[in-house]
Amino acid sequence: MARVSRQSTRQSARQSARQQVHPVDHLLPLPKLTLYGFQHVLAFYAAAVIVPILLGNALGLSEEELVYLINADLLTCGIASIIQALGIWKIGARLPLVQGVTFTAVSPMIAIGLGAGGGTAGLLVVYGAVITAGIATFLFAPFFSKLVKYFPPIVIGTILTIIGLTLIPVGLQDAAGGSQLIGQPEYGDPVNLAYALGTLLFILALVRVGKPFLSSLAVLLGLVLGTTVAWFFGDAHFGAVTQADWFGVSTPFHYGMPKFELLPIIAMTVVMLITMVETTGDVYAIGEITRKKVDGDTVARALRADGVATVLGGVLNSFPYVAFAENIGLVRMSKVMSRYVVVAAGVFMIILGLLPKAGSLVAAIPHPVLGGAAISMFGMVAAVGIQILGKVDLREERNALILAVSLGAALLPTTVPTFFDRLPDDVQAVLDSGITLGGLTAITLNLFFNVFTRRQAMEIDWDDMEETDGPAEPYLGAAAGR
């Protein structure tokens, strides 16, 4: 009896230890890691490859060089996501954050590349600036993390709401057929709208009536079903898959040694300072979703990962990296909070980066189908921001003004694209990003209203949140296969 009692005690202790593991640190079985990880890749893929496409086309690169940039981007995304989620030393937030190329850097990189003559010669100057800015980000990370106290809920909530609201138009453009069709008869075709709406309704139906496991895969299943239907009607094409190579490796400094020039370095460093604000908001958002406490040390580790990934990007013929807000919305929708799912997604990205044929298969997802799924995910990012703003007293005039003016500033580049056309190109490169403009406005107004006047800023009470909300039960149910 004593032996049985001791055995029961040990089993109870092991069970208790498992129950105390936070959902973020819970290691799922391999089949679920595979499914959930692949879902992150599908949600992330289109946004990940759009930056090399935009930059490559602007600099006049050949189709072969463009494919190489895409493969290099995916390979680096995978490595960077693993570093961020798994963590190495003091690098990586150890949260389910997927790393991707920041949209904030697109305009400055195009300006730098064209100023250097375009083509691969322009890329070398871009890579020199990217590597230097990545090193600066890594070194500045611990100092920037000490500024976290100047990012109260009114700032974090506003920035996240802005990120969601400025990303939603990207999903809407895809739903209409993709930005490449703007001005053509195919843009907004009822067939495209039907694919987008059908994908979105299917995702909503799975979340509404499906079991927790099916709900957690709603986005993946929606993309698969939407692509299958589009293929059946002849609107999804896989010809590029047969033409793509099976294997391709991105070698360091493929186009030659980077060139380090002062003005491009300064411009890219400013871009990375702006993305540090974005990453800070993303880290707090994922902390809010997963009920995982976030502090200055967490932010510093996340920013160091951004810096390392950006340096790696410059070496492996890619670009600056930041935590991707798109996938934060997916974590919220699926309620799968394990950071090891992002590690699995990183492995998939590396494979796609090494297998151009596999990458082209994922690229065959029609824009309208992707847009239908993106609308829900980007909207969830805004919903997280609104959830944080719910902790703010918006009856207080100063807080209300911070939110109101920041939203107005963020919507300027989206709603009035020509607003800054008469300003110098270098200034436009910063102001043409709604996320950048709105985020800087929120930070500046908070300093003016709440910091310089020595008003006490409210902070998120993580302990109270964990006690009242607890870990996400739906996630635990999904992990158990209920």
Tab-separated table of C-alpha atoms in Angstrom:
chain	number	residue	atom	x	y	z
A	1	MET	CA	0.000	0.000	0.000
A	2	ALA	CA	2.867	2.343	0.867
A	3	ARG	CA	4.486	1.614	-2.475
A	4	VAL	CA	1.234	2.349	-4.308
A	5	SER	CA	0.820	5.504	-2.262
A	6	ARG	CA	4.333	6.716	-3.145
A	7	GLN	CA	3.718	5.933	-6.821
A	8	SER	CA	0.452	7.867	-6.748
A	9	THR	CA	2.217	10.761	-5.060
A	10	ARG	CA	4.906	10.842	-7.755
A	11	GLN	CA	2.283	10.698	-10.518
A	12	SER	CA	0.348	13.495	-8.872
A	13	ALA	CA	3.523	15.569	-8.595
A	14	ARG	CA	4.324	15.020	-12.278
A	15	GLN	CA	0.757	15.873	-13.261
A	16	SER	CA	0.865	19.009	-11.108
A	17	ALA	CA	4.146	20.067	-12.729
A	18	ARG	CA	2.635	19.622	-16.191
A	19	GLN	CA	-0.378	21.676	-15.195
A	20	GLN	CA	1.881	24.491	-13.989
A	21	VAL	CA	3.578	24.815	-17.387
A	22	HIS	CA	2.427	28.031	-19.013
A	23	PRO	CA	0.678	27.533	-22.389
A	24	VAL	CA	3.498	29.480	-24.041
A	25	ASP	CA	6.037	26.870	-22.892
A	26	HIS	CA	3.844	23.829	-23.558
A	27	LEU	CA	5.379	21.409	-26.089
A	28	LEU	CA	2.658	19.944	-28.300
A	29	PRO	CA	2.777	16.520	-29.971
A	30	LEU	CA	4.559	16.453	-33.326
A	31	PRO	CA	1.402	16.148	-35.501
A	32	LYS	CA	-0.124	19.255	-33.900
A	33	LEU	CA	3.156	21.145	-34.088
A	34	THR	CA	3.227	20.344	-37.803
A	35	LEU	CA	-0.348	21.475	-38.467
A	36	TYR	CA	-0.230	24.630	-36.378
A	37	GLY	CA	3.233	25.549	-37.637
A	38	PHE	CA	2.171	25.176	-41.264
A	39	GLN	CA	-0.874	27.337	-40.561
A	40	HIS	CA	1.464	30.131	-39.409
A	41	VAL	CA	3.471	29.772	-42.619
A	42	LEU	CA	0.385	30.090	-44.802
A	43	ALA	CA	-0.817	33.137	-42.866
A	44	PHE	CA	2.604	34.740	-43.096
A	45	TYR	CA	3.754	33.776	-46.575
A	46	ALA	CA	2.207	36.444	-48.795
A	47	ALA	CA	3.273	39.316	-46.534
A	48	ALA	CA	6.750	37.800	-46.227
A	49	VAL	CA	7.476	37.650	-49.951
A	50	ILE	CA	5.888	40.973	-50.921
A	51	VAL	CA	8.902	43.021	-49.709
A	52	PRO	CA	11.509	41.290	-51.922
A	53	ILE	CA	9.014	41.455	-54.820
A	54	LEU	CA	8.463	45.194	-54.371
A	55	LEU	CA	12.159	45.943	-53.923
A	56	GLY	CA	13.303	43.646	-56.722
A	57	ASN	CA	10.858	45.130	-59.212
A	58	ALA	CA	11.743	48.694	-58.194
A	59	LEU	CA	15.485	48.052	-58.640
A	60	GLY	CA	14.986	46.303	-61.991
A	61	LEU	CA	16.190	42.845	-60.982
A	62	SER	CA	15.747	39.885	-63.313
A	63	GLU	CA	13.172	37.169	-62.600
A	64	GLU	CA	15.934	34.771	-61.550
A	65	GLU	CA	17.373	37.333	-59.124
A	66	LEU	CA	13.883	38.014	-57.766
A	67	VAL	CA	13.293	34.313	-57.041
A	68	TYR	CA	16.663	34.214	-55.281
A	69	LEU	CA	15.637	37.154	-53.068
A	70	ILE	CA	12.399	35.389	-52.123
A	71	ASN	CA	14.208	32.170	-51.184
A	72	ALA	CA	16.781	34.110	-49.151
A	73	ASP	CA	13.977	35.950	-47.371
A	74	LEU	CA	12.139	32.747	-46.426
A	75	LEU	CA	15.329	31.074	-45.211
A	76	THR	CA	16.213	34.046	-43.012
A	77	CYS	CA	12.623	34.356	-41.751
A	78	GLY	CA	12.784	30.752	-40.554
A	79	ILE	CA	16.084	31.174	-38.734
A	80	ALA	CA	14.972	34.479	-37.201
A	81	SER	CA	11.630	33.056	-35.998
A	82	ILE	CA	13.368	30.128	-34.303
A	83	ILE	CA	15.769	32.508	-32.542
A	84	GLN	CA	12.891	34.731	-31.368
A	85	ALA	CA	10.636	31.899	-30.149
A	86	LEU	CA	13.211	29.446	-28.800
A	87	GLY	CA	15.652	31.965	-27.387
A	88	ILE	CA	19.454	31.854	-27.249
A	89	TRP	CA	21.199	33.423	-24.254
A	90	LYS	CA	19.661	36.910	-23.928
A	91	ILE	CA	18.399	36.889	-27.485
A	92	GLY	CA	14.759	36.093	-28.244
A	93	ALA	CA	11.559	36.861	-26.330
A	94	ARG	CA	10.650	33.156	-25.965
A	95	LEU	CA	7.124	34.013	-27.073
A	96	PRO	CA	5.112	32.839	-30.112
A	97	LEU	CA	6.358	35.671	-32.334
A	98	VAL	CA	7.004	35.084	-36.032
A	99	GLN	CA	9.720	37.251	-37.611
A	100	GLY	CA	9.215	38.855	-40.999
A	101	VAL	CA	10.564	41.691	-43.139
A	102	THR	CA	9.289	45.049	-41.932
A	103	PHE	CA	7.163	47.064	-44.363
A	104	THR	CA	8.555	50.251	-42.822
A	105	ALA	CA	11.882	49.640	-44.574
A	106	VAL	CA	10.473	49.223	-48.104
A	107	SER	CA	10.453	52.872	-49.197
A	108	PRO	CA	13.870	53.732	-47.671
A	109	MET	CA	15.466	50.621	-49.232
A	110	ILE	CA	14.056	51.466	-52.666
A	111	ALA	CA	15.372	55.033	-52.314
A	112	ILE	CA	18.811	53.782	-51.216
A	113	GLY	CA	18.998	51.178	-53.996
A	114	LEU	CA	17.939	53.565	-56.764
A	115	GLY	CA	20.323	56.216	-55.433
A	116	ALA	CA	23.146	53.705	-55.828
A	117	GLY	CA	22.230	52.993	-59.444
A	118	GLY	CA	19.662	50.225	-59.029
A	119	GLY	CA	20.154	46.545	-59.808
A	120	THR	CA	22.531	44.423	-57.762
A	121	ALA	CA	24.814	47.437	-57.268
A	122	GLY	CA	22.000	49.121	-55.370
A	123	LEU	CA	21.440	45.963	-53.318
A	124	LEU	CA	25.033	46.060	-52.056
A	125	VAL	CA	24.500	49.535	-50.581
A	126	VAL	CA	21.170	48.414	-49.100
A	127	TYR	CA	22.816	45.406	-47.447
A	128	GLY	CA	25.596	47.544	-45.971
A	129	ALA	CA	22.989	49.802	-44.369
A	130	VAL	CA	20.912	46.824	-43.183
A	131	ILE	CA	23.866	45.112	-41.480
A	132	THR	CA	24.937	48.301	-39.708
A	133	ALA	CA	21.380	49.106	-38.583
A	134	GLY	CA	21.011	45.551	-37.238
A	135	ILE	CA	24.153	45.925	-35.149
A	136	ALA	CA	22.868	49.269	-33.815
A	137	THR	CA	19.531	47.654	-32.904
A	138	PHE	CA	21.263	44.866	-30.991
A	139	LEU	CA	23.455	47.295	-29.047
A	140	PHE	CA	20.639	49.761	-28.297
A	141	ALA	CA	18.113	47.080	-27.233
A	142	PRO	CA	18.820	47.134	-23.458
A	143	PHE	CA	18.682	50.943	-23.364
A	144	PHE	CA	15.458	51.053	-25.365
A	145	SER	CA	13.865	48.485	-23.044
A	146	LYS	CA	14.359	50.898	-20.136
A	147	LEU	CA	11.984	53.258	-21.930
A	148	VAL	CA	9.141	50.743	-21.589
A	149	LYS	CA	7.701	52.776	-18.710
A	150	TYR	CA	6.934	55.457	-21.285
A	151	PHE	CA	4.682	53.014	-23.150
A	152	PRO	CA	1.562	52.842	-20.958
A	153	PRO	CA	-1.632	51.102	-22.170
A	154	ILE	CA	-2.797	54.243	-24.004
A	155	VAL	CA	0.331	54.095	-26.200
A	156	ILE	CA	0.538	50.312	-26.632
A	157	GLY	CA	-3.206	49.984	-27.247
A	158	THR	CA	-3.187	52.839	-29.756
A	159	ILE	CA	-0.190	51.432	-31.667
A	160	LEU	CA	-1.717	47.951	-31.871
A	161	THR	CA	-5.063	49.340	-32.998
A	162	ILE	CA	-3.207	51.337	-35.651
A	163	ILE	CA	-1.277	48.262	-36.807
A	164	GLY	CA	-4.512	46.321	-37.237
A	165	LEU	CA	-6.368	49.167	-38.964
A	166	THR	CA	-3.525	49.869	-41.387
A	167	LEU	CA	-3.097	46.171	-42.238
A	168	ILE	CA	-6.812	45.544	-42.888
A	169	PRO	CA	-6.689	47.481	-46.223
A	170	VAL	CA	-3.929	45.075	-47.336
A	171	GLY	CA	-6.315	42.169	-46.764
A	172	LEU	CA	-9.125	44.040	-48.518
A	173	GLN	CA	-6.908	44.669	-51.552
A	174	ASP	CA	-6.115	40.964	-51.742
A	175	ALA	CA	-9.818	40.183	-51.422
A	176	ALA	CA	-10.436	42.305	-54.532
A	177	GLY	CA	-7.712	40.463	-56.447
A	178	GLY	CA	-4.456	41.970	-55.243
A	179	SER	CA	-2.824	45.395	-55.538
A	180	GLN	CA	-1.230	44.348	-58.847
A	181	LEU	CA	-4.695	44.439	-60.447
A	182	ILE	CA	-5.624	47.978	-59.363
A	183	GLY	CA	-6.851	49.887	-62.400
A	184	GLN	CA	-7.677	46.729	-64.328
A	185	PRO	CA	-11.143	45.219	-64.953
A	186	GLU	CA	-10.296	42.138	-62.896
A	187	TYR	CA	-9.867	44.214	-59.726
A	188	GLY	CA	-12.988	43.842	-57.597
A	189	ASP	CA	-14.445	41.170	-59.881
A	190	PRO	CA	-17.448	39.487	-58.170
A	191	VAL	CA	-15.672	36.145	-58.475
A	192	ASN	CA	-12.747	37.465	-56.412
A	193	LEU	CA	-15.122	38.860	-53.814
A	194	ALA	CA	-16.932	35.521	-53.688
A	195	TYR	CA	-13.671	33.644	-52.994
A	196	ALA	CA	-12.741	36.092	-50.237
A	197	LEU	CA	-16.185	36.087	-48.646
A	198	GLY	CA	-16.476	32.311	-48.890
A	199	THR	CA	-13.103	31.816	-47.190
A	200	LEU	CA	-13.982	34.282	-44.440
A	201	LEU	CA	-17.426	32.743	-43.822
A	202	PHE	CA	-15.939	29.241	-43.679
A	203	ILE	CA	-13.397	30.390	-41.065
A	204	LEU	CA	-16.143	32.051	-39.023
A	205	ALA	CA	-18.335	28.943	-39.267
A	206	LEU	CA	-15.535	26.692	-38.006
A	207	VAL	CA	-14.899	28.994	-35.065
A	208	ARG	CA	-18.642	29.167	-34.311
A	209	VAL	CA	-19.655	25.508	-34.535
A	210	GLY	CA	-16.372	23.601	-34.631
A	211	LYS	CA	-14.678	21.820	-31.769
A	212	PRO	CA	-11.653	23.552	-30.220
A	213	PHE	CA	-9.217	21.559	-32.362
A	214	LEU	CA	-11.006	22.464	-35.609
A	215	SER	CA	-11.381	26.079	-34.499
A	216	SER	CA	-7.644	26.332	-33.946
A	217	LEU	CA	-7.080	25.219	-37.552
A	218	ALA	CA	-9.792	27.448	-39.006
A	219	VAL	CA	-7.433	29.710	-40.967
A	220	LEU	CA	-5.433	26.814	-42.414
A	221	LEU	CA	-8.560	24.899	-43.430
A	222	GLY	CA	-10.078	28.067	-44.883
A	223	LEU	CA	-7.016	28.659	-47.063
A	224	VAL	CA	-6.938	25.030	-48.218
A	225	LEU	CA	-10.657	24.953	-49.047
A	226	GLY	CA	-10.594	28.341	-50.763
A	227	THR	CA	-7.600	27.351	-52.908
A	228	THR	CA	-9.220	24.019	-53.803
A	229	VAL	CA	-12.449	25.710	-54.904
A	230	ALA	CA	-10.492	28.280	-56.913
A	231	TRP	CA	-8.510	25.492	-58.599
A	232	PHE	CA	-11.727	23.629	-59.441
A	233	PHE	CA	-13.020	26.724	-61.268
A	234	GLY	CA	-9.683	27.356	-62.966
A	235	ASP	CA	-8.637	30.361	-60.856
A	236	ALA	CA	-5.695	28.775	-59.021
A	237	HIS	CA	-2.684	27.914	-61.137
A	238	PHE	CA	0.239	25.669	-60.221
A	239	GLY	CA	2.284	25.963	-63.408
A	240	ALA	CA	5.098	27.767	-61.593
A	241	VAL	CA	5.540	24.732	-59.350
A	242	THR	CA	6.654	22.532	-62.250
A	243	GLN	CA	9.070	25.188	-63.501
A	244	ALA	CA	10.734	25.860	-60.138
A	245	ASP	CA	13.943	24.108	-59.070
A	246	TRP	CA	13.825	21.444	-56.400
A	247	PHE	CA	16.736	22.761	-54.361
A	248	GLY	CA	18.477	26.106	-53.945
A	249	VAL	CA	20.793	27.461	-51.230
A	250	SER	CA	21.176	31.134	-50.389
A	251	THR	CA	24.887	31.739	-49.898
A	252	PRO	CA	26.269	34.667	-47.840
A	253	PHE	CA	27.044	37.835	-49.830
A	254	HIS	CA	25.689	36.270	-53.026
A	255	TYR	CA	25.848	39.588	-54.918
A	256	GLY	CA	29.237	40.614	-53.528
A	257	MET	CA	30.526	42.351	-50.418
A	258	PRO	CA	28.177	45.034	-49.015
A	259	LYS	CA	29.034	48.711	-49.399
A	260	PHE	CA	28.826	50.902	-46.307
A	261	GLU	CA	27.792	54.499	-47.011
A	262	LEU	CA	26.962	57.042	-44.303
A	263	LEU	CA	23.589	58.473	-45.408
A	264	PRO	CA	21.998	55.092	-46.211
A	265	ILE	CA	23.228	53.785	-42.854
A	266	ILE	CA	21.634	56.742	-41.024
A	267	ALA	CA	18.347	56.266	-42.906
A	268	MET	CA	18.173	52.549	-42.144
A	269	THR	CA	19.079	53.101	-38.482
A	270	VAL	CA	16.153	55.521	-38.161
A	271	VAL	CA	13.909	52.878	-39.727
A	272	MET	CA	15.060	50.302	-37.168
A	273	LEU	CA	14.395	52.711	-34.292
A	274	ILE	CA	10.835	53.006	-35.550
A	275	THR	CA	10.465	49.231	-35.853
A	276	MET	CA	11.670	48.887	-32.265
A	277	VAL	CA	8.507	50.702	-31.229
A	278	GLU	CA	6.491	48.304	-33.403
A	279	THR	CA	8.181	45.258	-31.861
A	280	THR	CA	7.539	46.623	-28.377
A	281	GLY	CA	3.852	46.875	-29.193
A	282	ASP	CA	3.827	43.357	-30.656
A	283	VAL	CA	5.526	41.919	-27.571
A	284	TYR	CA	2.934	43.499	-25.299
A	285	ALA	CA	0.160	42.291	-27.606
A	286	ILE	CA	1.326	38.678	-27.478
A	287	GLY	CA	1.723	39.021	-23.706
A	288	GLU	CA	-1.865	40.241	-23.495
A	289	ILE	CA	-3.122	37.337	-25.620
A	290	THR	CA	-1.146	34.588	-23.904
A	291	ARG	CA	-1.394	36.035	-20.363
A	292	LYS	CA	2.401	35.893	-20.192
A	293	LYS	CA	4.030	38.660	-18.191
A	294	VAL	CA	6.065	41.089	-20.286
A	295	ASP	CA	8.717	43.369	-18.801
A	296	GLY	CA	11.705	45.398	-19.928
A	297	ASP	CA	13.928	42.323	-20.086
A	298	THR	CA	11.442	40.563	-22.388
A	299	VAL	CA	11.385	43.595	-24.693
A	300	ALA	CA	15.201	43.789	-24.704
A	301	ARG	CA	15.501	40.113	-25.678
A	302	ALA	CA	12.948	40.584	-28.463
A	303	LEU	CA	14.790	43.635	-29.794
A	304	ARG	CA	18.129	41.821	-29.700
A	305	ALA	CA	16.538	39.092	-31.809
A	306	ASP	CA	15.405	41.766	-34.277
A	307	GLY	CA	18.971	43.064	-34.428
A	308	VAL	CA	20.519	39.628	-34.944
A	309	ALA	CA	17.919	38.746	-37.592
A	310	THR	CA	18.559	42.024	-39.425
A	311	VAL	CA	22.326	41.461	-39.487
A	312	LEU	CA	21.676	37.914	-40.677
A	313	GLY	CA	19.371	39.313	-43.335
A	314	GLY	CA	22.092	41.575	-44.697
A	315	VAL	CA	24.536	38.661	-44.809
A	316	LEU	CA	22.106	36.203	-46.442
A	317	ASN	CA	20.828	38.675	-49.072
A	318	SER	CA	17.656	39.613	-47.217
A	319	PHE	CA	16.294	42.605	-45.283
A	320	PRO	CA	15.449	44.103	-41.835
A	321	TYR	CA	13.260	41.950	-39.585
A	322	VAL	CA	10.568	42.631	-37.014
A	323	ALA	CA	7.958	40.648	-35.083
A	324	PHE	CA	5.029	40.092	-37.461
A	325	ALA	CA	1.687	41.485	-36.294
A	326	GLU	CA	-0.165	39.298	-38.802
A	327	ASN	CA	0.639	36.127	-36.907
A	328	ILE	CA	-0.291	37.687	-33.570
A	329	GLY	CA	-3.850	37.794	-34.871
A	330	LEU	CA	-3.579	34.097	-35.740
A	331	VAL	CA	-2.465	33.255	-32.189
A	332	ARG	CA	-5.500	35.119	-30.888
A	333	MET	CA	-7.883	33.309	-33.239
A	334	SER	CA	-6.476	29.788	-32.849
A	335	LYS	CA	-5.793	30.096	-29.095
A	336	VAL	CA	-2.679	27.970	-29.697
A	337	MET	CA	-0.066	29.808	-27.667
A	338	SER	CA	2.911	27.456	-27.636
A	339	ARG	CA	6.107	29.123	-28.815
A	340	TYR	CA	7.228	25.742	-30.157
A	341	VAL	CA	4.567	26.088	-32.849
A	342	VAL	CA	6.513	29.113	-34.126
A	343	VAL	CA	9.696	27.039	-33.977
A	344	ALA	CA	7.943	24.471	-36.191
A	345	ALA	CA	6.855	27.288	-38.503
A	346	GLY	CA	10.489	28.430	-38.655
A	347	VAL	CA	11.552	24.942	-39.749
A	348	PHE	CA	8.931	25.037	-42.507
A	349	MET	CA	10.182	28.446	-43.648
A	350	ILE	CA	13.753	27.162	-43.851
A	351	ILE	CA	12.557	24.209	-45.937
A	352	LEU	CA	10.628	26.557	-48.229
A	353	GLY	CA	13.726	28.726	-48.511
A	354	LEU	CA	15.761	25.716	-49.610
A	355	LEU	CA	13.056	24.253	-51.887
A	356	PRO	CA	11.867	26.807	-54.441
A	357	LYS	CA	9.359	24.272	-55.775
A	358	ALA	CA	7.695	23.936	-52.363
A	359	GLY	CA	7.684	27.689	-51.914
A	360	SER	CA	5.999	28.225	-55.272
A	361	LEU	CA	3.266	25.761	-54.214
A	362	VAL	CA	2.394	27.921	-51.217
A	363	ALA	CA	2.619	31.010	-53.442
A	364	ALA	CA	-0.163	29.556	-55.608
A	365	ILE	CA	-2.808	30.515	-53.012
A	366	PRO	CA	-5.019	33.025	-54.872
A	367	HIS	CA	-4.987	36.584	-53.569
A	368	PRO	CA	-8.757	36.694	-52.860
A	369	VAL	CA	-8.572	33.546	-50.738
A	370	LEU	CA	-5.641	34.946	-48.784
A	371	GLY	CA	-7.457	38.262	-48.423
A	372	GLY	CA	-10.522	36.626	-46.880
A	373	ALA	CA	-8.373	35.004	-44.207
A	374	ALA	CA	-6.254	38.134	-43.701
A	375	ILE	CA	-9.281	40.319	-42.929
A	376	SER	CA	-10.059	38.226	-39.852
A	377	MET	CA	-6.448	38.026	-38.682
A	378	PHE	CA	-5.632	41.705	-39.135
A	379	GLY	CA	-8.905	42.636	-37.460
A	380	MET	CA	-7.906	40.522	-34.471
A	381	VAL	CA	-4.706	42.564	-34.110
A	382	ALA	CA	-6.821	45.712	-33.869
A	383	ALA	CA	-9.109	43.919	-31.402
A	384	VAL	CA	-6.134	43.257	-29.106
A	385	GLY	CA	-5.319	46.966	-29.189
A	386	ILE	CA	-8.914	47.831	-28.350
A	387	GLN	CA	-8.812	45.298	-25.508
A	388	ILE	CA	-5.783	47.087	-24.022
A	389	LEU	CA	-7.447	50.471	-24.549
A	390	GLY	CA	-10.298	49.117	-22.424
A	391	LYS	CA	-7.925	49.431	-19.458
A	392	VAL	CA	-7.519	53.158	-20.153
A	393	ASP	CA	-9.776	55.896	-18.799
A	394	LEU	CA	-10.782	57.490	-22.108
A	395	ARG	CA	-13.070	59.872	-20.265
A	396	GLU	CA	-9.834	61.642	-19.374
A	397	GLU	CA	-9.382	64.288	-22.076
A	398	ARG	CA	-5.640	63.795	-22.557
A	399	ASN	CA	-5.897	60.066	-23.150
A	400	ALA	CA	-8.783	60.578	-25.568
A	401	LEU	CA	-6.738	63.135	-27.531
A	402	ILE	CA	-3.721	60.811	-27.745
A	403	LEU	CA	-5.929	58.119	-29.268
A	404	ALA	CA	-7.895	60.447	-31.553
A	405	VAL	CA	-4.965	62.372	-33.039
A	406	SER	CA	-2.812	59.238	-33.434
A	407	LEU	CA	-5.568	57.415	-35.327
A	408	GLY	CA	-6.004	60.439	-37.581
A	409	ALA	CA	-2.265	60.598	-38.287
A	410	ALA	CA	-2.072	56.863	-38.992
A	411	LEU	CA	-4.889	56.985	-41.525
A	412	LEU	CA	-3.306	59.827	-43.522
A	413	PRO	CA	-0.999	57.685	-45.744
A	414	THR	CA	-3.755	55.109	-46.264
A	415	THR	CA	-6.681	57.385	-47.058
A	416	VAL	CA	-4.785	60.253	-48.736
A	417	PRO	CA	-1.693	58.639	-50.375
A	418	THR	CA	-0.578	61.926	-51.990
A	419	PHE	CA	-0.660	63.942	-48.750
A	420	PHE	CA	3.157	64.084	-48.388
A	421	ASP	CA	4.096	64.172	-52.087
A	422	ARG	CA	5.581	67.685	-51.898
A	423	LEU	CA	7.956	66.805	-49.063
A	424	PRO	CA	11.567	65.610	-49.616
A	425	ASP	CA	11.935	61.929	-50.514
A	426	ASP	CA	13.774	61.104	-47.273
A	427	VAL	CA	10.916	62.567	-45.218
A	428	GLN	CA	8.298	60.760	-47.303
A	429	ALA	CA	10.052	57.473	-46.652
A	430	VAL	CA	9.184	57.830	-42.956
A	431	LEU	CA	5.785	59.538	-43.140
A	432	ASP	CA	4.304	57.265	-45.825
A	433	SER	CA	3.938	54.476	-43.239
A	434	GLY	CA	0.724	54.760	-41.230
A	435	ILE	CA	2.174	52.554	-38.502
A	436	THR	CA	5.241	54.774	-38.201
A	437	LEU	CA	3.368	58.071	-38.307
A	438	GLY	CA	0.628	56.980	-35.906
A	439	GLY	CA	3.055	55.300	-33.515
A	440	LEU	CA	5.367	58.306	-33.328
A	441	THR	CA	2.346	60.557	-32.779
A	442	ALA	CA	1.098	58.421	-29.879
A	443	ILE	CA	4.546	58.372	-28.253
A	444	THR	CA	5.092	62.108	-28.673
A	445	LEU	CA	1.656	63.064	-27.331
A	446	ASN	CA	2.063	60.752	-24.348
A	447	LEU	CA	5.389	62.403	-23.533
A	448	PHE	CA	3.769	65.838	-23.870
A	449	PHE	CA	0.638	65.077	-21.834
A	450	ASN	CA	1.668	62.404	-19.326
A	451	VAL	CA	5.453	62.358	-18.919
A	452	PHE	CA	6.711	65.933	-19.086
A	453	THR	CA	3.867	66.919	-16.745
A	454	ARG	CA	4.960	64.132	-14.361
A	455	ARG	CA	1.566	62.458	-14.415
A	456	GLN	CA	1.685	58.879	-13.249
A	457	ALA	CA	1.227	56.468	-16.171
A	458	MET	CA	-0.994	53.455	-15.636
A	459	GLU	CA	0.679	50.113	-16.267
A	460	ILE	CA	-0.769	46.747	-17.177
A	461	ASP	CA	-1.233	44.668	-14.038
A	462	TRP	CA	0.034	41.315	-15.281
A	463	ASP	CA	-0.400	39.550	-11.935
A	464	ASP	CA	-4.018	40.634	-11.697
A	465	MET	CA	-4.592	39.544	-15.283
A	466	GLU	CA	-3.197	36.061	-14.653
A	467	GLU	CA	-5.304	35.679	-11.493
A	468	THR	CA	-8.568	36.858	-13.043
A	469	ASP	CA	-8.259	35.361	-16.499
A	470	GLY	CA	-5.853	32.518	-15.950
A	471	PRO	CA	-4.210	30.607	-18.795
A	472	ALA	CA	-6.315	30.146	-21.890
A	473	GLU	CA	-8.432	27.062	-21.237
A	474	PRO	CA	-9.463	26.624	-24.888
A	475	TYR	CA	-5.806	26.173	-25.752
A	476	LEU	CA	-5.371	23.459	-23.147
A	477	GLY	CA	-8.441	21.740	-24.494
A	478	ALA	CA	-7.064	21.867	-28.023
A	479	ALA	CA	-3.766	20.476	-26.829
A	480	ALA	CA	-5.561	17.621	-25.184
A	481	GLY	CA	-7.453	16.926	-28.393
A	482	ARG	CA	-10.917	17.646	-27.006
